[in-house]
Amino acid sequence: MNSDAVKRHLDRLAGEGKSIRFWLRDDDAVQPTPALQRLLALTAHYPVPLVLAVIPEETGVELADLLSVLDHVRVAVHGWSHCSYSIPPAKKQELGLDRPITEVLAELQAGFAKLQSLYGLQFEPMLVPPWNRIAPEIVDALPALGFESLSVFGREKQAVLSVLNTHVDLMDWRGTGGGKPADQLFAEVLACMIAEKPVPSIGVLAHHLVHDDNAWAFLEQLFALTAAHPACRWVAPGEMLRARAN
Ligand SMILES: [Zn+2]
């Protein structure tokens, strides 16, 4: 089982006095739902810091009130409306150049301001582009809007601001549409851990609204294996950014 291989690797690292950073990003929150409550309870239990990428346009005080008492949650900006402006068959994209860039930037600024005022100290000045896609011209404009980091999927690429990516996606979007089998996900985690050029922090990507039993079971199993392991640290963006600066 690949979960055993992950554990063996972590045990080995612990023996060498080394550790690996993990972080958790979950996308598409707008309002309180039973699925979100489940995610919040699970992450509070272990505890694992959680970055919740919230879609600004329709969200409001209901979600902010729920999250405000949870120390382990930070809120990032998930586009503005999560609408796609690309023309099929192009892949879905909100933050592309399919409309004037000034319009896109104005929406991102509104999203930043809205979530900052709703969340205060819980607000993370991080942009999480819907569908993990963003035009390079828009990335270049992010620092002027106040963003300090960007998070997409895959290997980090150099940009004008810090990039804190996710690398293991729980969902099998193109196949079953459900959660990938746990054994496959542990293999992906292991691949990140033993990669010749390691990622700065292994980012796990969740989507609570569409989790099936596979997805929930994997998260539970991953946290049970790693959260208290001496070679593993689940971190919040602040710690990743500080690690970057060193
Ligand atoms: Zn999304």
XYZ file of N, CA, C and O in Angstrom, residues 104-220:
468
model
N -11.196 42.763 -15.482
C -10.761 41.646 -14.632
C -10.115 42.190 -13.352
O -10.426 41.741 -12.239
N -9.243 43.176 -13.516
C -8.511 43.707 -12.357
C -9.464 44.434 -11.401
O -9.293 44.357 -10.182
N -10.459 45.119 -11.956
C -11.431 45.811 -11.092
C -12.202 44.790 -10.249
O -12.458 45.008 -9.063
N -12.550 43.655 -10.857
C -13.260 42.619 -10.096
C -12.364 42.009 -9.027
O -12.808 41.746 -7.903
N -11.097 41.784 -9.365
C -10.174 41.209 -8.376
C -9.978 42.169 -7.203
O -9.890 41.753 -6.043
N -9.929 43.455 -7.527
C -9.786 44.458 -6.469
C -11.021 44.454 -5.564
O -10.905 44.526 -4.343
N -12.188 44.329 -6.179
C -13.435 44.285 -5.395
C -13.468 43.031 -4.522
O -13.896 43.079 -3.360
N -13.004 41.914 -5.069
C -12.986 40.666 -4.301
C -12.041 40.756 -3.121
O -12.358 40.322 -2.006
N -10.877 41.332 -3.346
C -9.873 41.530 -2.295
C -10.473 42.391 -1.178
O -10.435 42.024 0.008
N -11.068 43.520 -1.578
C -11.607 44.463 -0.580
C -12.758 43.833 0.199
O -12.844 43.981 1.422
N -13.621 43.117 -0.490
C -14.787 42.528 0.180
C -14.364 41.478 1.218
O -14.824 41.501 2.362
N -13.461 40.592 0.824
C -13.055 39.536 1.764
C -12.185 40.098 2.882
O -12.270 39.650 4.030
N -11.379 41.099 2.559
C -10.560 41.711 3.612
C -11.461 42.339 4.674
O -11.207 42.221 5.869
N -12.527 42.997 4.237
C -13.382 43.643 5.235
C -14.238 42.605 5.971
O -14.530 42.771 7.149
N -14.598 41.504 5.321
C -15.374 40.467 6.018
C -14.517 39.683 7.014
O -15.018 39.222 8.030
N -13.232 39.501 6.706
C -12.423 38.552 7.487
C -11.313 39.170 8.331
O -10.760 38.494 9.196
N -10.945 40.411 8.070
C -9.915 41.044 8.896
C -8.644 40.218 8.964
O -8.050 39.888 7.944
N -8.254 39.833 10.194
C -6.983 39.119 10.371
C -7.005 37.715 9.778
O -5.961 37.107 9.553
N -8.191 37.182 9.523
C -8.270 35.845 8.910
C -8.058 35.904 7.404
O -7.932 34.874 6.748
N -8.042 37.112 6.864
C -7.892 37.268 5.419
C -6.450 37.019 5.006
O -5.520 37.515 5.625
N -6.291 36.222 3.953
C -4.963 35.926 3.411
C -4.883 36.619 2.039
O -5.699 36.321 1.170
N -3.915 37.520 1.839
C -3.854 38.224 0.552
C -3.302 37.321 -0.559
O -2.284 37.612 -1.182
N -4.000 36.218 -0.772
C -3.608 35.202 -1.759
C -4.714 35.105 -2.816
O -5.894 35.076 -2.473
N -4.306 35.053 -4.081
C -5.281 34.819 -5.147
C -5.240 33.357 -5.574
O -4.171 32.818 -5.874
N -6.423 32.742 -5.588
C -6.583 31.373 -6.093
C -7.448 31.471 -7.349
O -8.666 31.643 -7.254
N -6.859 31.424 -8.541
C -7.659 31.581 -9.755
C -8.612 30.398 -9.956
O -8.203 29.244 -9.805
N -9.892 30.677 -10.265
C -10.801 29.589 -10.600
C -10.204 28.724 -11.715
O -9.571 29.253 -12.636
N -10.402 27.428 -11.622
C -9.849 26.425 -12.545
C -8.313 26.468 -12.584
O -7.704 25.921 -13.507
N -7.707 27.158 -11.591
C -6.239 27.247 -11.516
C -5.622 27.865 -12.766
O -4.480 27.558 -13.113
N -6.379 28.734 -13.447
C -5.856 29.344 -14.681
C -5.887 30.862 -14.579
O -6.888 31.440 -14.143
N -4.776 31.482 -15.044
C -4.695 32.943 -15.019
C -3.702 33.396 -16.088
O -2.652 32.773 -16.282
N -4.037 34.470 -16.775
C -3.144 35.001 -17.817
C -1.930 35.668 -17.165
O -2.068 36.330 -16.137
N -0.729 35.489 -17.753
C 0.479 36.080 -17.170
C 0.374 37.600 -16.981
O 0.890 38.142 -16.001
N -0.323 38.275 -17.882
C -0.470 39.734 -17.773
C -1.230 40.108 -16.494
O -0.995 41.163 -15.892
N -2.160 39.255 -16.108
C -2.928 39.527 -14.882
C -2.066 39.234 -13.648
O -2.096 39.978 -12.667
N -1.272 38.161 -13.721
C -0.351 37.865 -12.613
C 0.546 39.073 -12.340
O 0.728 39.478 -11.186
N 1.051 39.677 -13.408
C 1.976 40.807 -13.245
C 1.328 41.983 -12.515
O 2.019 42.790 -11.893
N 0.006 42.087 -12.603
C -0.690 43.227 -11.992
C -1.117 42.948 -10.541
O -1.630 43.846 -9.861
N -0.917 41.726 -10.057
C -1.447 41.367 -8.741
C -0.826 42.134 -7.568
O -1.563 42.564 -6.665
N 0.508 42.338 -7.547
C 1.061 43.056 -6.385
C 0.470 44.461 -6.222
O 0.213 44.891 -5.092
N 0.181 45.124 -7.334
C -0.390 46.474 -7.244
C -1.790 46.456 -6.632
O -2.261 47.466 -6.106
N -2.466 45.294 -6.690
C -3.799 45.182 -6.084
C -3.709 44.789 -4.606
O -4.727 44.712 -3.922
N -2.518 44.482 -4.134
C -2.349 44.103 -2.725
C -2.110 42.627 -2.503
O -1.844 42.202 -1.377
N -2.194 41.830 -3.556
C -1.968 40.387 -3.380
C -0.491 40.114 -3.074
O 0.400 40.688 -3.687
N -0.277 39.201 -2.107
C 1.094 38.834 -1.739
C 1.472 37.453 -2.232
O 2.646 37.093 -2.263
N 0.474 36.654 -2.595
C 0.796 35.332 -3.132
C -0.282 34.868 -4.098
O -1.400 35.390 -4.119
N 0.125 33.874 -4.904
C -0.739 33.279 -5.923
C -0.678 31.772 -5.717
O 0.388 31.224 -5.419
N -1.837 31.103 -5.885
C -1.833 29.650 -5.748
C -2.594 29.018 -6.902
O -3.794 29.253 -7.061
N -1.900 28.211 -7.699
C -2.547 27.421 -8.748
C -2.216 25.951 -8.501
O -1.931 25.555 -7.370
N -2.249 25.137 -9.546
C -1.967 23.709 -9.396
C -0.720 23.359 -10.187
O -0.534 23.829 -11.308
N 0.135 22.519 -9.625
C 1.322 22.056 -10.342
C 2.587 22.686 -9.805
O 2.558 23.388 -8.799
N 3.667 22.428 -10.471
C 4.962 22.963 -10.040
C 4.961 24.486 -9.993
O 4.439 25.128 -10.898
N 5.579 25.044 -8.982
C 5.687 26.492 -8.871
C 6.555 27.064 -9.990
O 7.608 26.508 -10.297
N 6.064 28.141 -10.597
C 6.878 28.863 -11.582
C 7.179 30.241 -11.027
O 6.384 30.804 -10.272
N 8.311 30.779 -11.444
C 8.733 32.116 -10.992
C 7.683 33.155 -11.390
O 7.160 33.124 -12.506
N 7.364 34.072 -10.484
C 6.415 35.144 -10.811
C 6.799 36.393 -10.016
O 7.712 36.346 -9.185
N 6.068 37.485 -10.248
C 6.392 38.745 -9.555
C 5.962 38.715 -8.092
O 6.243 39.650 -7.355
N 5.226 37.684 -7.690
C 4.862 37.530 -6.286
C 5.088 36.062 -5.893
O 5.354 35.225 -6.757
N 4.986 35.759 -4.599
C 5.219 34.383 -4.145
C 4.168 33.455 -4.722
O 2.990 33.807 -4.802
N 4.602 32.258 -5.107
C 3.677 31.259 -5.642
C 3.658 30.075 -4.681
O 4.702 29.487 -4.380
N 2.468 29.768 -4.158
C 2.295 28.653 -3.216
C 1.272 27.703 -3.828
O 0.069 27.907 -3.691
N 1.749 26.697 -4.530
C 0.837 25.865 -5.322
C 0.339 24.629 -4.588
O 0.891 24.218 -3.562
N -0.692 24.037 -5.192
C -1.147 22.716 -4.769
C -0.608 21.703 -5.776
O -0.344 22.044 -6.937
N -0.433 20.459 -5.318
C 0.207 19.439 -6.157
C -0.545 18.122 -6.199
O -0.310 17.298 -7.067
N -1.425 17.914 -5.216
C -2.196 16.661 -5.161
C -3.675 17.030 -5.108
O -4.143 17.612 -4.124
N -4.390 16.728 -6.194
C -5.819 17.073 -6.302
C -6.656 15.831 -5.966
O -6.518 14.795 -6.622
N -7.497 15.956 -4.940
C -8.297 14.799 -4.503
C -9.255 14.290 -5.569
O -9.597 13.113 -5.597
N -9.700 15.200 -6.443
C -10.790 14.831 -7.345
C -10.287 14.332 -8.699
O -9.316 14.834 -9.245
N -11.025 13.371 -9.243
C -10.745 12.834 -10.583
C -11.711 13.529 -11.562
O -12.724 12.966 -11.955
N -11.379 14.780 -11.905
C -12.310 15.627 -12.670
C -12.625 15.037 -14.042
O -13.754 15.100 -14.501
N -11.596 14.521 -14.705
C -11.815 14.061 -16.086
C -12.370 12.649 -16.155
O -12.937 12.258 -17.156
N -12.170 11.884 -15.108
C -12.619 10.493 -15.114
C -13.981 10.347 -14.457
O -14.989 10.792 -14.982
N -13.988 9.798 -13.230
C -15.253 9.478 -12.566
C -15.982 10.724 -12.071
O -17.178 10.671 -11.805
N -15.254 11.831 -11.900
C -15.865 13.011 -11.298
C -15.894 12.924 -9.777
O -16.205 13.892 -9.098
N -15.553 11.756 -9.238
C -15.505 11.581 -7.781
C -14.077 11.704 -7.270
O -13.180 12.139 -7.999
N -13.883 11.313 -6.014
C -12.541 11.342 -5.442
C -11.684 10.225 -6.024
O -12.191 9.139 -6.306
N -10.380 10.499 -6.199
C -9.479 9.444 -6.672
C -9.335 8.396 -5.561
O -9.453 8.733 -4.380
N -9.022 7.146 -5.923
C -8.789 6.131 -4.883
C -7.615 6.543 -3.986
O -6.637 7.132 -4.460
N -7.741 6.219 -2.693
C -6.715 6.638 -1.728
C -5.326 6.155 -2.133
O -4.339 6.886 -1.990
N -5.235 4.946 -2.655
C -3.920 4.399 -2.984
C -3.231 5.262 -4.058
O -2.023 5.506 -3.990
N -4.013 5.728 -5.023
C -3.456 6.596 -6.067
C -2.998 7.939 -5.469
O -1.935 8.460 -5.803
N -3.817 8.491 -4.560
C -3.458 9.778 -3.956
C -2.206 9.661 -3.094
O -1.340 10.540 -3.115
N -2.076 8.557 -2.347
C -0.854 8.371 -1.561
C 0.357 8.226 -2.479
O 1.457 8.668 -2.143
N 0.157 7.615 -3.646
C 1.260 7.525 -4.610
C 1.667 8.927 -5.082
O 2.856 9.226 -5.245
N 0.688 9.796 -5.281
C 0.998 11.175 -5.702
C 1.731 11.933 -4.588
O 2.658 12.698 -4.849
N 1.286 11.717 -3.344
C 1.965 12.362 -2.204
C 3.418 11.880 -2.136
O 4.357 12.671 -1.990
N 3.577 10.554 -2.272
C 4.917 9.975 -2.205
C 5.807 10.548 -3.316
O 6.972 10.898 -3.081
N 5.253 10.683 -4.515
C 6.024 11.222 -5.638
C 6.501 12.638 -5.320
O 7.638 13.010 -5.630
N 5.647 13.433 -4.678
C 6.071 14.793 -4.277
C 7.190 14.717 -3.240
O 8.127 15.513 -3.257
N 7.065 13.743 -2.308
C 8.044 13.668 -1.215
C 9.421 13.246 -1.698
O 10.433 13.664 -1.143
N 9.463 12.385 -2.733
C 10.765 11.846 -3.147
C 11.271 12.482 -4.438
O 12.301 12.071 -4.964
N 10.549 13.500 -4.946
C 10.968 14.139 -6.200
C 12.389 14.679 -6.068
O 12.786 15.174 -5.007
N 13.140 14.549 -7.150
C 14.526 15.003 -7.135
C 14.594 16.506 -6.816
O 15.434 16.952 -6.044
N 13.669 17.256 -7.436
C 13.571 18.680 -7.112
C 12.291 18.851 -6.296
O 11.199 18.923 -6.845
N 12.402 18.852 -4.957
C 11.198 18.834 -4.128
C 10.388 20.130 -4.249
O 10.961 21.187 -4.504
N 9.072 20.023 -4.074
C 8.247 21.225 -4.042
C 8.441 21.873 -2.672
O 8.773 21.185 -1.705
N 8.243 23.198 -2.557
C 8.532 23.873 -1.279
C 7.641 23.379 -0.127
O 8.113 23.197 0.994
N 6.367 23.198 -0.393
C 5.427 22.622 0.579
C 4.419 21.826 -0.248
O 3.925 22.340 -1.246
N 4.123 20.607 0.171
C 3.205 19.785 -0.629
C 1.775 20.293 -0.423
O 1.255 20.266 0.690
N 1.176 20.783 -1.500
C -0.161 21.351 -1.411
C -1.221 20.326 -1.776
O -1.187 19.734 -2.850
N -2.162 20.115 -0.859
C -3.267 19.188 -1.101
C -4.496 20.029 -1.442
O -4.840 20.969 -0.728
N -5.142 19.683 -2.566
C -6.274 20.470 -3.061
C -7.586 19.708 -2.869
O -7.756 18.598 -3.369
N -8.508 20.336 -2.127
C -9.804 19.720 -1.846
C -10.938 20.608 -2.381
O -10.730 21.799 -2.633
N -12.091 20.021 -2.584
C -13.301 20.748 -3.029
C -14.480 20.177 -2.249
O -15.197 19.304 -2.741
N -14.673 20.690 -1.013
C -15.617 20.043 -0.093
C -17.006 19.812 -0.692
O -17.665 18.832 -0.380
N -17.454 20.719 -1.579
C -18.831 20.629 -2.087
C -19.068 19.377 -2.930
O -20.212 18.932 -3.063
N -18.001 18.831 -3.520
C -18.194 17.663 -4.394
C -17.515 16.398 -3.857
O -17.399 15.403 -4.570
N -17.065 16.437 -2.592
C -16.404 15.238 -2.046
C -17.365 14.060 -1.959
O -18.492 14.216 -1.487
N -16.879 12.907 -2.369
C -17.616 11.672 -2.129
C -16.907 10.908 -1.003
O -15.979 11.441 -0.375
N -17.325 9.673 -0.749
C -16.724 8.909 0.358
C -15.224 8.733 0.183
O -14.458 8.791 1.146
N -14.781 8.529 -1.071
C -13.340 8.368 -1.330
C -12.558 9.588 -0.859
O -11.523 9.473 -0.212
N -13.048 10.762 -1.241
C -12.321 11.999 -0.921
C -12.259 12.213 0.591
O -11.200 12.510 1.149
N -13.389 12.043 1.265
C -13.385 12.220 2.727
C -12.492 11.187 3.397
O -11.751 11.502 4.331
N -12.562 9.945 2.923
C -11.774 8.886 3.552
C -10.284 9.155 3.382
O -9.492 8.950 4.308
N -9.883 9.641 2.202
C -8.470 9.924 1.995
C -7.992 11.033 2.939
O -6.929 10.915 3.562
N -8.764 12.118 3.011
C -8.341 13.229 3.884
C -8.149 12.740 5.313
O -7.145 13.044 5.963
N -9.113 11.974 5.790
C -9.059 11.450 7.152
C -7.809 10.585 7.346
O -7.071 10.714 8.324
